[in-house]
Structures are given as structure tokens and as C-alpha cells.
Amino acid sequence: MLPLQTLREDVDRIAEALAKRGLDARPMLDEILELDERRRSLQLQLDNTLAEANRLSKEIGNLFKTGKAAEAQALKDESARLKETSKTLGESLNEAAEALQQALYQVPNTPHESVPAGKDATANQEVHRSGDHPQLGAGALPHWELAKKYDLIDFELGVKITGAGFPVYKGKGARLQRALISYFLDRNTAAGYQEVQVPHLVNEASGYGTGQLPDKEGQMYEVGEDRLYLIPTAEVPVTNLFRDVILDRAELPLKYTAYTPCFRREAGSYGAHVRGLNRLHQFDKVEIVRVEQPEGSYQALDEMVAHVQSLLEALRLPYRILRLCGGDMGFTSALTYDFEVWSAAQERWLEVSSVSNFEAFQANRLKLRYRDALNKTQLAHTLNGSALALPRILAGILEDYQDETGIQIPEVLVPYTGFSRIGGGD
RNA sequence: GGAGGAAUGGCAGAGUGGUCGAUUGCGGCGGUCUUGAAAACCGUUGAGGGUUAAACCUCCGGGGGUUCGAAUCCCUCUUCCUCCGCCA
């Protein structure tokens, strides 16, 4: 949610920035300003009414104390009338405030100046591409075939237990996955991110805090009975750690990393592109989250990008980095870099990380503030990124590291897996 | 699951119908003193709305109610604590 303050001060710039998302926000923004105007005018009327009522109450109290109960009665009547007025005003005010809130929820974050305009993925900018692409011989297999051949992942078994998109990892497949989680957590920790373990179900307030609600409830699994949601990403519980918090400047930046499973309904996406590990309802991800002062948030974003890049370099997977265009960016983001790994057997790019700066958009909903140099409370900036999402990394490793007789394990993972090869041909 | 108790400012902890956004202590910040620091003393110190600035309004876990007036009384929800039961 955009801070109302900046909206009041800078509508033109905001409308202009939102145009990059292919959105004509002007009517929406004008309506918000009108609702805000209305809200404030009602607030003023209510405040004045309450002030008068407060004054009367004190007077009545004094009259009673000095034994002039008779005089008090007239004031009581007046007070009752004010109460009626304030009740009506209060209702109107609530309506106006609610309408304003709803309207504000509809406005996505303003893209950063470096974000290219565009309405879909074709307008994304490739900002980096790694050098080496493995050349696979004829007979190279996609990862779902490899998973079957070496008995690493059983998709059908998952269908039996739960449904499509809930794979069962087995043997070296399971071990490789655990190795990746440990490796990522260790690297993130070494880079100064504190490891946390967080709940995998969150309440409604948390969903609103990071912006999954009210717009994207369809994406989350809901546990109806208790009004809880299975997390679609660790971003939700980790960022909400700081909901309703006022931090000291000295505490910033905050850097956290968490491994969690992620649950996504992914309604309506079926077909060849979702085969195997390409798109799942449950998958594992290691996330990094930062809370920053506004001045430092873009440098932080750069650091996160460099860090994720170093993970992919270490795994020696071919990758590229995209700067997402306005239309392809998430609702809450101001600037997003996507990382994609080249899947040699499928001959396509697979998204393995998304690193974003949300500026004050989430912080505004979260009421995540800090005291600036003048000791004034200000909204902090939040950022997060995957470091990394597991399934497609696993897919990339299986496909890109395969040879005729098996799959080589990336060197940095061997201490974690305890084996250096899947299949034969040592 | 059953029975009791509790929720107040960064923390501790007063406050059971009126001038209480709230006594006090600790902590924080500023100052006096000091070569410097500590101690002592003085001052200051919640959040949001609103205003050029003020005035003013709201907030004592959340929501609702009683009353001219609620931190204080009533209802309800949530959370925590104690005891009992159950349990990895």
C-alpha cells in the first residue's frame, strides 16, 4: 500500500510511474484523493463534536461537585444531542475510511526509475548472462526422466498421497535436496543473514501485511476452520516478524534467512511447461529478507543480487538475470530482478529466484517503522529474494550435469551430500 | 478439553466512574558538576490523526455496550499464567 502522504504530495509522479505497468492510474488516484479529502473533513467535524462533548462533561462534573445538579440536567440533554451527532459522524467516517482503505489496496507499487515500461515478459531486460552453456549429447533427458531413471523423485506417489504437484523425493534425490537447503542456509548465514525458523501457517493480518491479501487469496491454500493460510513463501512470516514494530536506527539493517516449504495453489496452470519440477504446489525455498533505511535500500538490493549470483556461480549453473518490466513485476514490488537457470534438456530458462525491493509499500501495511536521525518515526524499506528456490535448481543440476551414465554432483555440494555422483560411471 | 487468574507507555508497576495519556521506579535523551567518566541533581522522554505552528481528537490486548463522563462497570473475542486432564 502506497503511503498516503506521498500520494498526496506527488500524484503526478506516481501516475507517471504506474504507467510503466500499463496502468492508467489517474482516475483511481483522483478518487483516492477525493476520499481522503472526505475522510479528513468528517474527521474534523467529529473531532469538534467530541471536543465540545468533552468540555460539557467536565462542566457537568463540576456542577455536580458544587451541588448544582439542577443546572447539570440541561447540559446532559445537550450532551446527549452531541452524542447522537458524533455517532452519525463516526459511522460516516468509518465508511469513508474503509472506502479509502479499499481504494488504496487497489494501487500497486510504483516502479523504480530503472524499470522498463512494458506489459509482459517480452519487455524484460536481460542485464547479465553467464558464460558457459553445457552442450549435451544426443539422448540427454529432461529431469523428470532422469528422476525416474535414477529413482530420485516419484511424482506418481505424490499424486496418490496428495495430488499432482506434490512430489516424493527419495534416496539421493532427497539427500540432494537437503544438501541444497543446508548449503544455501550456510552461505546466507556467512553473508550475514540470521537464520530463523518460522511458522508455515499465517493468519490473515500477516497476509495483509506483505500484500498476499486481499488481492491474491486465490494463490494461497486456506485452512478455513481456523482462518489460517499456508505460506506461499517465507517472505510472509519472516517479514511479518516486524509488523507493528518501531526499530532503532542502530538496529538496521536487519538481515534474515529462512528455509520453508512453500504452498501455492497455482490454479489454472497446466500443460507441458509444468511437467516434473517446473511448477509445484509444494516446494522448498530458502529466502533472504532485509529491512533497510530508505537511503540504503537500493544498495541492499544490489548486494542481494550479487549474493544470489554468487550462489549460482558456485553451483556452476548457466543463468541469466532479468530486470522485470513494469507489467511483469509483482503488485507490491518497486524493482525486481529475476534469476533464471538454463535447462539444457528442456532448452528453456527456469526462474529460480526473484529479488525485489518493496520500498515502503509493505512497511506501510506492516506499520514497520524506524526512528531516523531526527528521532522521527519513518517507514522502513523491505526487500526479499529467493536464495534459492529448490525444485528448478534441482532440475537444472540433474539436466545440466548429466552424462551417459549418471549425474555429477556440483563440487560445492559434495560435502553436504556425501556422494559426488548419481548413477554409475565413477 | 475443564476450573481459576491476568493483559496499562521501551521495561517494571500504580491506578475500581470525573481534571488520567495516565503516580512512581528503571532505562533512553539533554543539561549542571567533572580534565574525562561515574555518582548526584535538574529537565525531557508513547503512537496515530490534525494544524504553517498551535488548539483539538483518538488510543490503557481487540470488538461491542452502560453513563453527561470509562484504564476503571457489563458482554464478547484473543493472548498469557496457574491447577487438572490428554499428549509427540
XYZ file of C-alpha atoms (C1' of nucleotides) in Angstrom:
514
model
C 0.000 0.000 0.000
C 1.442 3.312 -1.042
C 1.829 5.760 1.830
C -0.998 8.269 1.586
C 1.434 11.035 2.348
C 3.498 10.528 -0.795
C 0.336 10.139 -2.804
C -0.932 13.479 -1.609
C 2.331 15.174 -2.360
C 3.187 13.582 -5.656
C 0.210 12.257 -7.597
C 1.653 13.219 -10.940
C 4.877 11.370 -10.431
C 3.012 8.319 -9.132
C 0.608 8.242 -12.062
C 3.557 8.528 -14.399
C 5.423 5.697 -12.712
C 2.359 3.452 -12.724
C 2.006 3.981 -16.459
C 5.015 1.665 -16.790
C 2.788 -1.116 -15.581
C 0.453 -0.317 -18.443
C -1.947 1.183 -15.953
C -3.847 4.428 -16.330
C -3.960 5.132 -12.623
C -5.107 8.708 -12.823
C -8.839 8.134 -12.183
C -8.007 5.762 -9.355
C -5.645 8.205 -7.729
C -8.020 11.120 -8.080
C -10.698 9.090 -6.396
C -8.346 8.320 -3.539
C -7.532 11.968 -3.053
C -11.223 12.741 -3.008
C -11.915 10.019 -0.456
C -9.039 11.292 1.629
C -10.439 14.796 1.463
C -13.807 13.495 2.565
C -12.324 11.448 5.365
C -10.416 14.382 6.750
C -13.389 16.693 6.634
C -15.510 14.163 8.520
C -12.708 13.633 10.995
C -12.556 17.350 11.660
C -16.309 17.563 12.259
C -16.206 14.577 14.569
C -13.235 15.936 16.482
C -15.001 19.227 17.053
C -18.132 17.490 18.242
C -16.151 15.327 20.631
C -14.213 18.309 21.908
C -17.490 20.035 22.737
C -18.817 16.906 24.424
C -15.655 16.588 26.477
C -15.974 20.184 27.551
C -19.569 19.628 28.630
C -18.714 16.526 30.593
C -16.174 18.393 32.606
C -18.640 21.134 33.277
C -21.260 18.646 34.389
C -18.754 17.095 36.729
C -18.014 20.483 38.256
C -21.690 21.293 38.667
C -22.284 18.045 40.488
C -19.356 18.679 42.753
C -20.621 22.116 43.694
C -24.098 20.775 44.287
C -25.791 22.312 41.269
C -27.355 19.144 39.954
C -30.316 21.022 38.543
C -28.157 23.046 36.204
C -26.362 19.929 35.134
C -29.507 18.438 33.709
C -29.707 20.971 30.874
C -26.129 20.202 29.916
C -26.853 16.496 29.972
C -29.523 16.985 27.366
C -27.144 18.977 25.237
C -24.560 16.272 25.695
C -26.991 13.580 24.574
C -27.634 15.561 21.419
C -23.910 15.780 20.731
C -23.635 12.076 21.239
C -26.186 11.473 18.506
C -24.287 13.760 16.172
C -20.964 12.132 16.897
C -22.436 8.698 16.366
C -23.681 9.632 12.919
C -20.405 11.326 12.073
C -18.463 8.367 13.358
C -20.359 5.995 11.097
C -19.798 8.197 8.066
C -16.158 8.496 8.982
C -15.752 4.739 9.232
C -17.371 4.299 5.853
C -15.127 6.921 4.313
C -12.025 5.465 5.929
C -12.954 1.979 4.777
C -13.591 3.150 1.221
C -10.257 4.931 1.225
C -8.507 1.849 2.516
C -10.079 -0.359 -0.123
C -9.142 2.096 -2.844
C -5.565 2.239 -1.609
C -5.343 -1.544 -1.667
C -6.066 -1.451 -5.393
C -2.990 0.596 -6.244
C 0.177 -1.374 -6.996
C 3.632 -0.162 -6.061
C 5.294 2.464 -8.216
C 8.085 1.064 -10.403
C 11.592 2.374 -9.779
C 13.005 4.716 -12.408
C 15.186 1.964 -13.837
C 12.208 -0.291 -14.541
C 11.418 -0.524 -18.242
C 7.861 0.055 -19.371
C 6.128 -2.978 -20.831
C 3.196 -5.207 -20.308
C 4.648 -8.717 -20.277
C 7.806 -10.795 -20.065
C 8.894 -9.838 -23.579
C 9.779 -6.367 -22.288
C 12.059 -7.614 -19.530
C 15.697 -6.568 -19.778
C 18.461 -9.104 -19.624
C 21.141 -7.461 -17.500
C 23.560 -10.364 -17.209
C 24.198 -13.768 -18.711
C 26.746 -16.293 -17.523
C 29.274 -17.593 -19.978
C 29.214 -21.307 -20.333
C 26.278 -23.330 -21.569
C 26.698 -27.061 -21.349
C 26.396 -28.869 -24.644
C 24.508 -32.046 -24.003
C 24.948 -35.007 -26.264
C 22.087 -36.601 -28.109
C 19.922 -38.618 -25.756
C 20.037 -36.037 -22.995
C 16.987 -36.393 -20.787
C 14.697 -33.889 -19.111
C 14.881 -34.001 -15.339
C 11.624 -35.911 -14.853
C 13.036 -38.767 -16.900
C 16.305 -38.621 -15.017
C 14.425 -38.565 -11.724
C 12.683 -41.743 -12.753
C 15.713 -43.419 -14.218
C 17.791 -42.959 -11.061
C 14.828 -43.252 -8.668
C 15.256 -39.766 -7.218
C 11.740 -38.382 -7.304
C 8.399 -40.175 -7.501
C 5.712 -37.918 -8.908
C 3.015 -40.599 -9.088
C 3.415 -41.498 -5.455
C 2.787 -37.883 -4.553
C -0.373 -37.944 -6.640
C -1.601 -40.883 -4.629
C -0.941 -39.292 -1.287
C -1.996 -35.756 -2.049
C -2.363 -34.829 -5.707
C -0.427 -33.525 -8.669
C 2.359 -31.140 -7.773
C 3.344 -32.810 -4.513
C 6.356 -34.954 -5.388
C 8.018 -37.520 -3.162
C 11.810 -37.244 -3.056
C 13.698 -40.444 -2.476
C 17.188 -41.607 -1.624
C 19.854 -39.484 -3.259
C 17.136 -37.186 -4.575
C 16.002 -36.405 -1.049
C 19.578 -36.115 0.123
C 20.490 -33.748 -2.692
C 17.567 -31.553 -1.819
C 18.570 -31.431 1.830
C 22.148 -30.701 0.786
C 20.993 -27.700 -1.227
C 18.964 -26.350 1.681
C 21.936 -26.655 4.041
C 24.325 -25.190 1.523
C 22.119 -22.163 0.880
C 21.482 -21.556 4.568
C 25.202 -21.774 5.307
C 26.081 -19.358 2.523
C 23.359 -16.929 3.559
C 24.430 -17.088 7.170
C 28.030 -16.449 6.153
C 26.796 -13.376 4.288
C 25.332 -12.001 7.496
C 21.753 -13.223 7.289
C 20.473 -14.595 10.571
C 18.773 -17.949 10.265
C 15.230 -18.196 11.571
C 12.618 -20.922 11.628
C 9.127 -19.575 11.284
C 5.565 -20.873 11.214
C 4.327 -22.335 7.963
C 0.804 -21.156 8.580
C -0.006 -17.492 8.956
C -3.050 -15.532 9.989
C -4.990 -13.026 7.979
C -3.185 -9.992 9.355
C 0.134 -11.400 8.142
C -1.317 -11.992 4.697
C -2.347 -8.354 4.539
C 0.984 -7.230 5.907
C 3.032 -8.456 2.998
C 0.341 -7.958 0.383
C -0.833 -11.502 -0.397
C -4.223 -10.343 0.825
C -6.610 -9.069 -0.238
C -5.601 -9.447 -3.885
C -4.098 -12.885 -4.161
C -6.018 -15.080 -1.753
C -6.624 -17.489 -4.614
C -2.951 -18.283 -4.652
C -2.798 -19.444 -1.052
C -4.204 -22.576 0.497
C -6.585 -21.598 3.237
C -7.254 -23.590 6.365
C -10.836 -22.417 6.597
C -11.704 -23.616 10.056
C -9.014 -21.516 11.689
C -8.738 -18.763 9.081
C -5.094 -19.503 8.557
C -3.146 -19.702 5.336
C -0.333 -21.986 4.258
C 2.561 -19.757 3.344
C 3.286 -19.294 -0.380
C 6.780 -18.066 0.564
C 8.835 -17.485 3.707
C 8.610 -13.803 2.887
C 5.230 -13.725 4.632
C 6.148 -14.969 8.114
C 9.667 -13.508 8.080
C 8.687 -10.015 7.012
C 5.745 -10.077 9.420
C 8.200 -10.633 12.242
C 8.421 -6.856 12.129
C 4.779 -5.953 11.833
C 3.834 -3.133 14.224
C 7.415 -2.548 15.189
C 9.364 0.666 15.591
C 13.060 -0.005 15.233
C 16.030 2.000 16.356
C 18.216 3.270 13.569
C 21.117 1.344 15.043
C 19.236 -1.926 14.580
C 19.149 -1.516 10.813
C 19.779 -3.168 8.505
C 18.081 -6.392 9.532
C 19.076 -9.456 7.535
C 17.265 -12.759 7.870
C 17.263 -16.069 6.073
C 14.768 -18.886 6.414
C 14.141 -22.235 4.849
C 10.486 -23.189 4.498
C 8.280 -25.274 2.306
C 6.038 -23.098 0.148
C 2.477 -23.865 -0.870
C 0.823 -22.448 -3.944
C -2.472 -23.327 -5.499
C -1.334 -22.293 -8.982
C -4.905 -22.582 -10.164
C -5.255 -22.858 -13.886
C -1.674 -23.648 -14.832
C -1.355 -26.994 -16.539
C 0.428 -28.355 -19.590
C 3.880 -29.190 -20.809
C 5.557 -26.272 -19.028
C 4.529 -27.527 -15.636
C 5.932 -31.023 -16.018
C 8.159 -32.517 -13.405
C 9.628 -29.963 -11.048
C 8.838 -26.970 -13.205
C 5.798 -25.942 -11.216
C 4.675 -27.490 -7.963
C 2.038 -26.930 -5.325
C 4.543 -27.628 -2.592
C 8.201 -26.820 -2.916
C 11.168 -25.859 -0.774
C 12.782 -22.476 -0.780
C 15.437 -20.630 1.145
C 14.597 -16.966 1.398
C 16.526 -13.849 2.363
C 14.767 -10.811 3.803
C 16.117 -7.385 4.652
C 14.790 -4.314 6.420
C 16.627 -1.143 5.476
C 16.639 2.588 5.809
C 15.252 4.154 2.626
C 18.610 5.664 1.664
C 20.297 2.285 1.701
C 17.676 0.053 0.176
C 18.883 0.028 -3.418
C 22.427 -0.706 -2.419
C 20.993 -3.544 -0.360
C 19.145 -4.790 -3.414
C 22.400 -4.800 -5.374
C 24.077 -6.767 -2.601
C 21.294 -9.327 -2.656
C 21.566 -9.674 -6.419
C 25.320 -10.170 -6.139
C 24.819 -12.728 -3.402
C 22.292 -14.799 -5.338
C 24.563 -14.553 -8.342
C 27.439 -15.963 -6.323
C 25.299 -18.949 -5.325
C 24.585 -19.777 -8.947
C 28.223 -19.266 -9.867
C 29.267 -21.655 -7.124
C 26.868 -24.277 -8.435
C 28.211 -23.598 -11.901
C 24.781 -23.432 -13.413
C 24.233 -21.348 -16.555
C 21.981 -18.443 -15.686
C 20.820 -15.006 -16.636
C 19.499 -12.034 -14.697
C 16.474 -10.081 -15.845
C 15.240 -6.705 -14.766
C 11.500 -7.096 -14.904
C 9.413 -4.600 -16.806
C 6.526 -2.768 -15.181
C 3.872 -5.147 -16.422
C 5.677 -8.319 -15.344
C 6.525 -7.136 -11.845
C 4.602 -8.202 -8.791
C 1.935 -5.945 -7.339
C 3.998 -4.985 -4.299
C 7.419 -4.536 -5.884
C 9.208 -1.382 -6.989
C 12.080 -3.192 -8.684
C 12.545 -6.887 -9.275
C 15.405 -8.941 -10.665
C 14.605 -12.462 -11.752
C 17.243 -15.163 -11.956
C 16.785 -17.944 -14.472
C 18.749 -21.129 -14.895
C 19.203 -22.700 -18.285
C 17.623 -26.088 -18.504
C 19.685 -27.771 -21.180
C 17.427 -30.715 -21.829
C 14.235 -28.685 -21.959
C 16.061 -25.898 -23.752
C 14.440 -23.173 -21.765
C 15.024 -20.818 -18.881
C 13.653 -21.681 -15.451
C 13.077 -18.978 -12.856
C 14.945 -19.839 -9.661
C 14.962 -16.537 -7.815
C 13.198 -13.262 -7.661
C 14.819 -10.425 -5.751
C 12.757 -7.337 -5.014
C 12.781 -4.005 -3.280
C 9.341 -3.135 -1.956
C 10.445 0.237 -0.650
C 7.811 1.416 1.851
C 4.924 -0.447 0.223
C 4.925 -3.411 2.578
C 6.203 -1.385 5.528
C 3.177 0.858 5.226
C 0.850 -2.089 5.611
C 3.023 -3.662 8.258
C 3.478 -0.432 10.194
C 7.170 -1.239 10.168
C 8.932 1.940 11.149
C 12.241 3.171 12.465
C 13.492 6.322 14.137
C 15.510 8.447 11.766
C 18.388 10.770 12.602
C 15.907 13.336 13.920
C 14.195 10.653 16.015
C 11.089 10.863 13.862
C 9.325 7.639 13.006
C 9.538 6.742 9.348
C 8.553 3.773 7.257
C 11.427 1.378 6.654
C 12.092 -0.343 3.347
C 11.684 -4.108 2.976
C 13.371 -6.381 0.477
C 13.454 -10.064 -0.171
C 14.725 -12.657 -2.539
C 14.956 -16.374 -3.042
C 18.369 -17.779 -2.260
C 17.298 -20.071 -3.711
C 14.147 -21.911 -4.785
C 14.930 -25.600 -4.785
C 12.989 -27.538 -7.437
C 14.229 -25.760 -10.518
C 17.765 -25.676 -9.179
C 17.442 -29.399 -8.738
C 16.054 -29.683 -12.265
C 18.956 -27.620 -13.566
C 21.530 -29.742 -11.790
C 20.016 -33.004 -12.969
C 19.785 -31.861 -16.557
C 22.936 -29.818 -16.920
C 25.201 -32.191 -15.005
C 24.025 -35.369 -16.693
C 26.171 -37.609 -18.860
C 25.656 -41.004 -20.437
C 25.889 -42.957 -17.202
C 24.768 -40.627 -14.478
C 24.742 -37.215 -12.890
C 27.729 -35.434 -11.442
C 27.148 -33.522 -8.177
C 28.366 -29.903 -8.151
C 31.587 -29.786 -6.204
C 30.402 -27.353 -3.539
C 27.568 -29.707 -2.630
C 29.621 -32.851 -2.179
C 30.436 -32.084 1.480
C 26.698 -31.853 2.034
C 25.550 -34.844 0.001
C 28.289 -37.226 0.981
C 28.385 -38.513 -2.585
C 29.734 -37.000 -5.770
C 27.714 -38.880 -8.322
C 24.294 -40.288 -9.000
C 24.246 -43.385 -11.160
C 27.300 -45.228 -12.416
C 30.492 -44.272 -14.202
C 32.679 -43.003 -11.407
C -10.733 -30.225 26.993
C -12.238 -28.435 32.455
C -11.508 -24.673 36.602
C -9.463 -20.130 38.117
C -6.315 -15.542 37.367
C -4.316 -11.766 34.273
C -3.474 -8.172 29.905
C -1.702 -0.414 31.351
C 3.865 3.653 27.977
C 10.972 0.524 25.993
C 10.704 -2.483 30.792
C 8.779 -2.965 35.807
C 4.471 -1.494 38.115
C 0.292 2.075 40.434
C -4.420 3.427 39.144
C -12.061 0.290 40.594
C -16.544 6.222 37.492
C -14.668 12.747 36.539
C -9.452 17.487 35.882
C -5.815 10.371 33.925
C -2.491 9.827 28.034
C -2.272 8.006 32.844
C 1.591 8.120 40.030
C 6.339 6.051 40.576
C 10.901 3.353 39.555
C 14.349 1.653 35.838
C 16.038 2.563 31.004
C 16.734 6.463 26.904
C 17.857 11.618 25.612
C 19.551 16.765 27.007
C 21.930 19.696 30.761
C 24.677 21.156 35.536
C 29.044 19.402 38.018
C 33.982 16.920 36.283
C 40.447 17.078 32.925
C 37.163 12.833 31.364
C 33.771 9.297 33.275
C 30.735 7.598 37.303
C 27.627 9.335 41.173
C 24.369 13.262 42.395
C 20.989 16.957 40.825
C 17.680 19.445 37.039
C 14.880 18.861 32.683
C 12.904 15.742 28.990
C 11.061 11.036 27.031
C 4.487 6.591 23.768
C 1.752 6.189 18.953
C -1.676 7.968 15.243
C -4.793 11.912 13.135
C -4.950 17.221 12.580
C -2.524 22.361 12.067
C 2.155 26.925 8.723
C 2.511 26.335 14.028
C -0.906 25.585 17.789
C -5.546 24.335 19.533
C -8.029 19.911 19.297
C -9.291 14.462 18.605
C -8.262 9.051 19.180
C -5.630 5.003 21.505
C -4.634 1.605 28.706
C -4.947 -6.521 24.398
C -9.299 -6.489 20.004
C -14.603 -5.539 19.299
C -19.335 -4.023 21.368
C -22.340 -1.882 25.485
C -23.835 1.153 30.114
C -23.032 6.508 31.524
C -23.289 13.541 30.746
C -18.368 11.173 31.627
C -14.844 4.535 31.296
C -7.991 2.362 32.073
C -11.821 1.723 35.963
C -18.620 -1.204 35.322
C -21.071 -5.059 31.761
C -20.824 -8.501 27.333
C -17.700 -10.896 23.841
C -13.193 -12.408 21.379
C -7.904 -13.123 21.585
C -3.495 -13.997 24.166
C -0.686 -15.256 28.560
C -0.187 -17.557 33.577
C -1.657 -21.407 37.472
C -4.058 -26.156 38.575
C -6.443 -30.712 36.495
C -6.942 -33.966 32.157
C -4.708 -35.524 27.491
C -0.315 -35.806 24.560
C 4.880 -36.021 20.435
